[in-house]
C-alpha positions as CSV (number, residue, x, y, z in Angstrom):
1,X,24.6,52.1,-6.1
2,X,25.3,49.2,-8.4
3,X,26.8,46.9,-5.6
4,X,23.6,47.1,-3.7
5,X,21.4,46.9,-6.6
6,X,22.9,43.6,-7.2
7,X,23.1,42.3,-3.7
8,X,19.1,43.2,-3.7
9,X,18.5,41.0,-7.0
10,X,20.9,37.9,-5.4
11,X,18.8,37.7,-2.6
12,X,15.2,38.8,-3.4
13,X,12.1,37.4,-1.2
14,X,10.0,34.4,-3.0
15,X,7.3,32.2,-2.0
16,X,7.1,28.7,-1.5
17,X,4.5,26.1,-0.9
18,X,5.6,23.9,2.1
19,X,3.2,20.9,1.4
20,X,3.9,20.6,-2.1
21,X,7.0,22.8,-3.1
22,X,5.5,25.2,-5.9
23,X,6.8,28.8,-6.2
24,X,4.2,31.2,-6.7
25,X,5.1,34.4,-7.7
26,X,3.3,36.4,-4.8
27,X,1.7,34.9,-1.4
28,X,-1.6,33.2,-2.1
29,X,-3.9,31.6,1.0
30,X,-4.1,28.3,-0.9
31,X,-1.8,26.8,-3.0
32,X,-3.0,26.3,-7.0
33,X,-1.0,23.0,-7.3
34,X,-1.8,21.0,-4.6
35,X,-5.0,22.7,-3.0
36,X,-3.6,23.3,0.1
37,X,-4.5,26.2,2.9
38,X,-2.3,28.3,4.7
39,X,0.8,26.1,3.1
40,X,2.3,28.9,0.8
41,X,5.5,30.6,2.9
42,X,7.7,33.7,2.3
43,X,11.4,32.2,1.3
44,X,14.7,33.9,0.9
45,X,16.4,32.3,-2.8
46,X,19.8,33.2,-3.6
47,X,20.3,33.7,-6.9
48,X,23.9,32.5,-8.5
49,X,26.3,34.5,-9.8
50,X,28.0,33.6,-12.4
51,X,25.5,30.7,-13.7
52,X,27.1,30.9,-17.4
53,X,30.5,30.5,-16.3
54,X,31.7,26.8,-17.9
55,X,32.5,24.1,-15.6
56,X,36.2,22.9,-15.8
57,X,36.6,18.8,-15.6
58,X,38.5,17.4,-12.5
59,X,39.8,13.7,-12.0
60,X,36.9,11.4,-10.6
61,X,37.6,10.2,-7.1
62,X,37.1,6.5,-8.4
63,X,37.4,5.9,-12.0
64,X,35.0,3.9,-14.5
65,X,35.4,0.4,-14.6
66,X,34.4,-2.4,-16.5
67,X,31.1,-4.0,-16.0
68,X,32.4,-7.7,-15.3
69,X,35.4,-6.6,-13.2
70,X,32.4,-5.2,-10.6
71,X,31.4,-7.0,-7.8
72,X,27.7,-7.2,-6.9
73,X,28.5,-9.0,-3.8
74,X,27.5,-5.0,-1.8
75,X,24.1,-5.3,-3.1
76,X,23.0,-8.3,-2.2
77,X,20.0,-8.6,-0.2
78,X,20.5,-9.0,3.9
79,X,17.1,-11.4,5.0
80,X,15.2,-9.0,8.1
81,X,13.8,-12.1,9.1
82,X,10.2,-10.9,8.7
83,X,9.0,-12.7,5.9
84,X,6.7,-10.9,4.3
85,X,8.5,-7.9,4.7
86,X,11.2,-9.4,2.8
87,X,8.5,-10.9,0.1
88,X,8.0,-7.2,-0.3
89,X,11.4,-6.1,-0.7
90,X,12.8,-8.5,-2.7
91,X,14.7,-10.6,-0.1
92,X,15.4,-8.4,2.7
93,X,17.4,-4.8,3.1
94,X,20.3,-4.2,0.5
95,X,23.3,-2.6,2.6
96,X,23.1,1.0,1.6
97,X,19.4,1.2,0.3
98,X,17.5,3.7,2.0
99,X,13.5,2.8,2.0
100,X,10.4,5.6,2.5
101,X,7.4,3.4,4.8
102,X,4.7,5.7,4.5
103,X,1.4,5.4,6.6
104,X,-1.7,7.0,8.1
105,X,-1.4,7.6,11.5
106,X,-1.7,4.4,14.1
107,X,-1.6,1.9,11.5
108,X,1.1,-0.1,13.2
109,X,4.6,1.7,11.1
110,X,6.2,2.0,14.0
111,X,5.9,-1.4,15.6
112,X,6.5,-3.3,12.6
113,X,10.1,-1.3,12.2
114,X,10.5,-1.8,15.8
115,X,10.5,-5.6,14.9
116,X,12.3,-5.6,12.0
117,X,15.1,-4.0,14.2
118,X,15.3,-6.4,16.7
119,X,15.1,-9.5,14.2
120,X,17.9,-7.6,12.6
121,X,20.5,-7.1,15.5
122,X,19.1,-10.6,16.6
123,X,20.5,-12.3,12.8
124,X,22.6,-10.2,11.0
125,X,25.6,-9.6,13.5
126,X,25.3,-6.0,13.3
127,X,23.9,-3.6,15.8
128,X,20.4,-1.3,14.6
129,X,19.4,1.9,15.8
130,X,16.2,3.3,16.0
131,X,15.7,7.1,16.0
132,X,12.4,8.2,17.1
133,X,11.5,12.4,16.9
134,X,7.8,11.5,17.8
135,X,8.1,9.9,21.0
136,X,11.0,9.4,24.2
137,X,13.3,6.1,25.0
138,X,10.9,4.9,27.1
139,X,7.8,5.1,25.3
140,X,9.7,3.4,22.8
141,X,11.1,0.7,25.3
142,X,7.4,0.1,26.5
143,X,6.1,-0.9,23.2
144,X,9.7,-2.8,22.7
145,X,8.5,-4.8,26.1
146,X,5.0,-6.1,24.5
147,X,6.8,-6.8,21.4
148,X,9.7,-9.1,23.2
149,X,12.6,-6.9,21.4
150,X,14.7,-6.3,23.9
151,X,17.9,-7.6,22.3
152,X,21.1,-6.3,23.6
153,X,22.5,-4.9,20.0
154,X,19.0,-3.0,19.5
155,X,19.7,0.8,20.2
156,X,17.6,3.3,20.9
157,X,17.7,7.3,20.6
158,X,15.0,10.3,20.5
159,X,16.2,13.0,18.7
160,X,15.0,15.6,16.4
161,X,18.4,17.1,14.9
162,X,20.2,15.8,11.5
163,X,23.9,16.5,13.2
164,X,22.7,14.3,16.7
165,X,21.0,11.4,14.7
166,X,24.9,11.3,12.8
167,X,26.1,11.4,15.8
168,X,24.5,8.5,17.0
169,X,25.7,6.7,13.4
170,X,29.7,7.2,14.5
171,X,28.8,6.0,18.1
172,X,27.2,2.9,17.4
173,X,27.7,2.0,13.7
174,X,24.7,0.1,13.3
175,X,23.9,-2.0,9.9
176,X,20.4,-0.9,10.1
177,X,18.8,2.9,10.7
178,X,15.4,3.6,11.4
179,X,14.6,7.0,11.4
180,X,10.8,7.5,12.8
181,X,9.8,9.8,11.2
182,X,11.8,12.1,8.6
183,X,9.1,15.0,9.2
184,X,10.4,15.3,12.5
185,X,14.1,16.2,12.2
186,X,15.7,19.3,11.1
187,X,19.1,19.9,9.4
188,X,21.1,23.1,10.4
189,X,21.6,25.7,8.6
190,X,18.5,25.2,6.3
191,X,15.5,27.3,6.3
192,X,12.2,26.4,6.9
193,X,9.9,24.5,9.8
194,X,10.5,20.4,10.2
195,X,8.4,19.2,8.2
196,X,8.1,21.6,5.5
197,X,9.7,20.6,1.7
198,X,13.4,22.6,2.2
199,X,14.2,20.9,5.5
200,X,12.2,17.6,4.3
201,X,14.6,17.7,1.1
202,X,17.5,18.6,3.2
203,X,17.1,15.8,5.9
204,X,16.6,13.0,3.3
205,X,19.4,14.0,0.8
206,X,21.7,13.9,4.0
207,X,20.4,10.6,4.8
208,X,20.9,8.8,1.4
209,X,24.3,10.2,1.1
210,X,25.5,9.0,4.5
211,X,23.6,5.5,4.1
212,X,25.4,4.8,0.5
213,X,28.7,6.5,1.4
214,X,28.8,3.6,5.0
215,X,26.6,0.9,4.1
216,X,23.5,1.3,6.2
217,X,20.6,0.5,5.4
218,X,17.9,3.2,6.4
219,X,13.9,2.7,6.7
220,X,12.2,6.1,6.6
221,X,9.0,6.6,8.1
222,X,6.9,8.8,6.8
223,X,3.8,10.8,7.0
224,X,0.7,10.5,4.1
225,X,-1.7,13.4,3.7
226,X,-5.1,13.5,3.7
227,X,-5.3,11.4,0.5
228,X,-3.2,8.7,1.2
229,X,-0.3,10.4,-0.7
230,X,3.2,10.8,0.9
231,X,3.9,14.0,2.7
232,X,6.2,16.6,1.7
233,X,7.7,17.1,-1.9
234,X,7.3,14.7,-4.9
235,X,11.5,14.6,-5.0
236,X,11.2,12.4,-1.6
237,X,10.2,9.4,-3.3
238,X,13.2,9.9,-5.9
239,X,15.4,10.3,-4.1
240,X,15.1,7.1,-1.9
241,X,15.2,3.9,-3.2
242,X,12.6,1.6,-2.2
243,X,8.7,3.6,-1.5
244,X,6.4,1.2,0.6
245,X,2.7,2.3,1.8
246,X,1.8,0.5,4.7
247,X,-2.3,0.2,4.2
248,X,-5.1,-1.0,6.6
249,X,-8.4,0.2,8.7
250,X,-8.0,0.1,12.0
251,X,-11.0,-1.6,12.5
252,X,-9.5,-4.7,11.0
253,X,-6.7,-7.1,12.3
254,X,-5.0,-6.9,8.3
255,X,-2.4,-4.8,7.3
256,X,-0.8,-4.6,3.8
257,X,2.5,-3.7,2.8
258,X,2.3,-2.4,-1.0
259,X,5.5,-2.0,-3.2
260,X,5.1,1.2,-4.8
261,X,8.9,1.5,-6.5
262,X,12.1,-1.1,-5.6
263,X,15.3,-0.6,-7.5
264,X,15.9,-3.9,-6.3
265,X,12.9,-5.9,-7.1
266,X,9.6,-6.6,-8.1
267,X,7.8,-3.1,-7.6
268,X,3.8,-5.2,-7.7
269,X,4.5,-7.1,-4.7
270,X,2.3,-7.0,-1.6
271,X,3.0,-8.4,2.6
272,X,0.2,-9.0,4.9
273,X,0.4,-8.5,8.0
274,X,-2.3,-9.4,11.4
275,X,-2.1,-6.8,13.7
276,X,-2.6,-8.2,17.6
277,X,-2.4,-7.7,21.1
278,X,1.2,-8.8,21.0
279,X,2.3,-6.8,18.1
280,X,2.2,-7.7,14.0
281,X,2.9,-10.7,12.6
282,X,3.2,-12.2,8.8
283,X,0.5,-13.8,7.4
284,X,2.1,-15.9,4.5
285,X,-1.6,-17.6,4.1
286,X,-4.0,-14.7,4.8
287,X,-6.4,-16.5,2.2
288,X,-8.6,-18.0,5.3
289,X,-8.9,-14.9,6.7
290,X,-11.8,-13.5,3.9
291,X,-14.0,-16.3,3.8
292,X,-16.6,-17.4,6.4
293,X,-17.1,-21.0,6.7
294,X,-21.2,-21.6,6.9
295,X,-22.7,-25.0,8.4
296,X,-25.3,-24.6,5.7
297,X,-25.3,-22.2,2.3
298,X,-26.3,-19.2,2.7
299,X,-27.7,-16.6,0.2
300,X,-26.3,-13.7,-1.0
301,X,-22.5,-14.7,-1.0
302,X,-20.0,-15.3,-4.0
303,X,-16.3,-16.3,-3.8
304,X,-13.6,-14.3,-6.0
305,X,-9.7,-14.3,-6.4
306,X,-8.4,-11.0,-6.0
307,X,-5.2,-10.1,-6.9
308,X,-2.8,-8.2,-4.6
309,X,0.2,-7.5,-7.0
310,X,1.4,-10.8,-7.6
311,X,-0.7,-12.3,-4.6
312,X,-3.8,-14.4,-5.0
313,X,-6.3,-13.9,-2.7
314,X,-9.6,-15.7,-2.4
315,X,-12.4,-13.1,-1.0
316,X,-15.6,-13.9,-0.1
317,X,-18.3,-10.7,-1.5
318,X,-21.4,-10.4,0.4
319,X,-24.7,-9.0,-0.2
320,X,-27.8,-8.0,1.6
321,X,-31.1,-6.7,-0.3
322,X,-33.4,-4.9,2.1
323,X,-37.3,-3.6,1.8
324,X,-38.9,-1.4,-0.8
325,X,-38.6,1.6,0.3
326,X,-40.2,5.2,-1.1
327,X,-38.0,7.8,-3.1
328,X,-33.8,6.9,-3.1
329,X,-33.1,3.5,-1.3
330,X,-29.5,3.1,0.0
331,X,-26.4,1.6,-1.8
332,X,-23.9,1.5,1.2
333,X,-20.6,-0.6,0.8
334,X,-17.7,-1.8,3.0
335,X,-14.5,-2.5,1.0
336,X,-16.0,-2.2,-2.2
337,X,-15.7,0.5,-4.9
338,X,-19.6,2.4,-4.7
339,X,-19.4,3.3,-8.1
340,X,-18.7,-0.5,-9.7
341,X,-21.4,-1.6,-7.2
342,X,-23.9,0.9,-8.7
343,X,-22.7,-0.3,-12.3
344,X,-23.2,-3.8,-11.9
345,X,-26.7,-3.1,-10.2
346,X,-28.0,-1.1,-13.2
347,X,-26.6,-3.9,-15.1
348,X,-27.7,-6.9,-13.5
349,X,-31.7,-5.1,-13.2
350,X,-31.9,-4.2,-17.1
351,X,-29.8,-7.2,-18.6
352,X,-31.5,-9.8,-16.7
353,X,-35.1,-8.8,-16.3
354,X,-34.9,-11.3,-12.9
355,X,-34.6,-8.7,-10.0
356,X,-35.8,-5.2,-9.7
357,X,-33.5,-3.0,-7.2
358,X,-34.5,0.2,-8.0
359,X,-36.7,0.8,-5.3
360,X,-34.8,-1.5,-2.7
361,X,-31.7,-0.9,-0.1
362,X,-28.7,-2.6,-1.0
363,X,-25.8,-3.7,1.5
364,X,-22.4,-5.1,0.2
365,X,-19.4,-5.4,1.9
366,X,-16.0,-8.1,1.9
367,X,-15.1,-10.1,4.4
368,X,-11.7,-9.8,6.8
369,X,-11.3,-6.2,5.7
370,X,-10.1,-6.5,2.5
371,X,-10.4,-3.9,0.0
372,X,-12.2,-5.1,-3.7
373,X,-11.0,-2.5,-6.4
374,X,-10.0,-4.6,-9.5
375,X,-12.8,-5.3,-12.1
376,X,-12.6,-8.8,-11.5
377,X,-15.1,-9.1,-8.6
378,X,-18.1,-8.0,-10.5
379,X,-19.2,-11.1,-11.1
380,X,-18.9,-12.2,-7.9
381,X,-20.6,-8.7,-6.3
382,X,-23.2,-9.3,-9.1
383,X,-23.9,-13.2,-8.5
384,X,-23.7,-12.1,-4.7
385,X,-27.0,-9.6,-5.1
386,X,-28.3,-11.9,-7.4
387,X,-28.1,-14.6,-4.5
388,X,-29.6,-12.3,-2.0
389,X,-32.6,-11.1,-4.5
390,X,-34.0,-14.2,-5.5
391,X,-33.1,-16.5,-2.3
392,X,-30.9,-18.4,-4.0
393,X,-27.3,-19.9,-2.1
394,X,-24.5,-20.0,-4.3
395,X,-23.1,-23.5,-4.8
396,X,-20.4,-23.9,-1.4
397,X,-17.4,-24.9,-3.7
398,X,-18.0,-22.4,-6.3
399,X,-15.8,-19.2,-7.5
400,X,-16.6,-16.8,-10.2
401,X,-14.2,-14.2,-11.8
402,X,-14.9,-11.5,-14.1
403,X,-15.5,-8.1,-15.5
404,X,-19.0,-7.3,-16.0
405,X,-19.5,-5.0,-18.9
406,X,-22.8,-2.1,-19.6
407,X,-24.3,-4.5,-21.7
408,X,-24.0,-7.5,-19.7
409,X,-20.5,-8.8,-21.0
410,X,-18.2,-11.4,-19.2
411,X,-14.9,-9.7,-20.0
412,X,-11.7,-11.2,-19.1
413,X,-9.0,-10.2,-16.5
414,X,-5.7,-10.7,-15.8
415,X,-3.5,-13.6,-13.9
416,X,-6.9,-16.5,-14.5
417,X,-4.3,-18.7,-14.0
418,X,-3.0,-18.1,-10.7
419,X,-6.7,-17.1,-9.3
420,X,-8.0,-20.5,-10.1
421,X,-4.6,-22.3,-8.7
422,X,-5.2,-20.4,-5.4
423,X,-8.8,-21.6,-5.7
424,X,-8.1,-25.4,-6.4
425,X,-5.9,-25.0,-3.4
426,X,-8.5,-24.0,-1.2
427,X,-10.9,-26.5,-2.6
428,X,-13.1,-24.5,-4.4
429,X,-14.5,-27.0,-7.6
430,X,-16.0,-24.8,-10.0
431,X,-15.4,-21.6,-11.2
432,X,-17.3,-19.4,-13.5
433,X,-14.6,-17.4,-15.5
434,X,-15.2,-15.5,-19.2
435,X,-14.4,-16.9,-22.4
436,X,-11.3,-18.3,-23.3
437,X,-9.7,-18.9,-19.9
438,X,-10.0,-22.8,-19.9
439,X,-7.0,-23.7,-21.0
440,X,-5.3,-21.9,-17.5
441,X,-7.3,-24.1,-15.0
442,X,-5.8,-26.5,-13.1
443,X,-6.3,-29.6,-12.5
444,X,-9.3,-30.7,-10.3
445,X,-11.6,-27.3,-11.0
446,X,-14.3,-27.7,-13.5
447,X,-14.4,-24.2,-15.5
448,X,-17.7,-23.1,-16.9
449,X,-17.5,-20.2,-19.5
450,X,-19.7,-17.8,-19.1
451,X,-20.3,-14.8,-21.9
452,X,-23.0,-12.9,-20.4
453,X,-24.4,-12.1,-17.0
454,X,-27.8,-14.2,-18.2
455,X,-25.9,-17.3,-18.7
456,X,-23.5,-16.7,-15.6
457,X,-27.0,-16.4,-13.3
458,X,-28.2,-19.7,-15.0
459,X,-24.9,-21.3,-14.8
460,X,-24.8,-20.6,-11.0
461,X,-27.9,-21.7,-10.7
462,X,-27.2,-25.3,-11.9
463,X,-24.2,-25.7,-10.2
464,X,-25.9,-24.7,-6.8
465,X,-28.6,-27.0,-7.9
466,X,-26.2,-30.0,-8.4
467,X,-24.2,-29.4,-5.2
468,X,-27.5,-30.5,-3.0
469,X,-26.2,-29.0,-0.1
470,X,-22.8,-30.3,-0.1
471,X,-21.0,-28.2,2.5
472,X,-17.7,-26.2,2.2
């Protein structure tokens, strides 16, 4: 009677969430931590025996050494050859390192790894593999066709079990892995669908251990939910050690590699990438491609300098104001935050006295597809409506940067310095920017300090004034 009351408390029936990997103590149809329906799954935990039994020490398979007589020569950096990749990484793929690329679906993951593999077996003298679980050899090979990567030490495999994609590692001991995507393969012996946090968990810790233990660096593909966060457990992004999101609409040509952690690097840096009938390719200049270069000044645009991590990037804002219209007039965006748009319109009509927009439509987008977030465009969005309200074109060689506050403040922002260099380059003149900054510009732009929304408008309005229709 005892023995089987203790085999019935060692392995007892629990519960499980398989989006999220919280234990709730009965079955629930949604999950209370992460929201999710129809995720929560029945899950057989053995308990230990024994857990207070002390653990006796045992000689280390590699003792400690001294810090200097170390060699960091292993870590270094190995170049992929796609440069803004490597911008993003911190120089290229560390032997051993095992990066998470997370994406929405059809953003372009799986082409970009498929040319970081070939410019790897291409330059580094060692063979890469890619793994796909989504799709066959030859689906793969088609794409590899359009993209030109057809090199001879590029190896390809479709498989969906843990032991086979190993297997695949002692047959062709390749310097890079790319495993497309770790939701879709399954490790033996462990419980749970592919996909789900136990296998997830399983497949990955396997992955890390075999990349450190032979020196391969591993990309991991993964999948994103429905708000942009990284599938599976929280532990994922732990337990690897680079986390990239790979961002963009797929209405738009730009993609965006965002650091999100790098135990080798700068974690705040970004890559951009064109996506094209031919496959992706870096942009190391994608400045040009959010401005529109007008014959003649036009109304109802304003330049910024947005800042990308560590990346300057000069964004044209534009702005349309449409007819009064009875009861609740639009406010529709396109790669601006609604809710800072709203702000600097409530703003802009009670601090000025110059524009009423209570009862009109207002349309404000970016240009290229770029997506304004940062504070720092709001005095660009709010010289933009400005522009647009009264008829008024913004001087062609003119930037403005700053946070607009509720009662008509210029506050400052971060990195002045590099926004206006990234301006002068461009040759952009004169830049509106909030108190104090003068001292970071460069030479060749003439920095007007603005304090308040009032004296940006009139300080805008000279500058146009004095440019007579000098052109871009």
């Amino acid at each position: 009677m005892t023995t089987s009351r203790t085999a019935a408390k060692a392995a007892r029936p629990t519960y499980i969430c398989d989006a999220c990997g919280h234990q709730p103590p009965k079955w629930l149809g949604r999950c209370p931590e992460c929201g999710e329906w129809g995720s929560v799954v029945e899950s057989t935990v053995t308990t230990p025996l024994g857990a207070g039994r002390v653990v006796s020490s045992r000689m280390p398979a590699e003792p400690a050494r001294p810090i200097a007589t170390i060699s960091a020569a292993p870590a270094r950096a190995v170049p992929t050859n796609v440069s803004e990749l490597d911008r993003v990484l911190g120089g290229g793929l560390v032997p051993g390192a095992v990066v998470l690329l997370a994406g929405e679906p059809g953003v372009g993951k799986s082409t970009l790894l498929l040319d970081v593999a070939q410019q790897w077996a291409a330059h580094s003298g060692t063979p890469s593999l890619v793994v796909s679980g989504e799709e066959s050899v030859s689906q793969v090979r088609l794409r590899a066709e359009r993209l030109g990567a057809l090199h001879e030490q590029l190896y390809l495999a479709s498989e969906s079990d843990l032991g086979a994609v190993l297997g695949h590692l002692d047959a062709v001991k390749p310097g890079l892995l790319v495993l497309d995507s770790v939701q879709t393969i399954s490790a033996p012996g462990t419980e749970g669908v592919p996909g789900g946090v136990t296998q997830v968990r399983a497949v990955t810790a396997a992955l890390v251990g075999v990349a450190k233990e032979r020196g391969i660096a591993t990309v991991l593909v993964g999948h994103v939910t429905k708000d942009g966060q990284v599938a599976g457990p929280r532990v994922l992004e732990h337990l690897v050690d680079v986390v990239l999101h790979f961002e963009g609409d797929k209405h738009s040509s730009l993609r965006l590699v965002r650091g999100v952690k790098n135990r080798y690097g700068a974690a705040d840096e970004v890559g951009c990438f064109e996506m094209n009938e031919s496959g992706i390719a870096s942009l190391p200049d994608p400045s040009g491609l959010f401005l529109t270069r007008y014959s003649e000044p036009v109304p109802g645009t304003c330049v910024t300098v947005a800042m990308e991590g560590r990346r300057a990037l000069v964004t044209e804002v534009q702005a349309l104001i449409g007819a009064e219209v009875q009861g609740s007039p639009r406010r529709t965006v396109s790669g601006l935050d609604s809710a800072r748009l709203a702000m600097v319109l409530a703003v802009l009509e009670r601090r000025t006295k110059q524009l009423k927009l209570y009862n009109r439509e207002v349309f404000a987008a970016t240009v290229g597809g770029i997506r304004l977030t940062e504070p720092s465009a709001d005095l660009a969005m709010a010289l933009a409506v400005a522009s647009g309200g009264l008829d008024l074109a913004m001087a062609p060689h003119l930037v403005a940067i700053g946070e607009v506050g509720l009662t008509g403040e210029i506050r400052r922002v971060g990195a002045v310095g590099r926004r206006l260099a990234e301006a002068a380059r461009l040759g952009f003149k004169v830049a509106l920017v909030p108190p104090g900054c003068a001292p970071e510009a460069p030479k060749g732009v003439e920095v007007i300090e603005v304090s308040d929304l009032r004296s940006a408008l009139q300080s805008a309005a000279r500058a146009s004034a004095a440019a007579g229709g000098d052109r871009r």
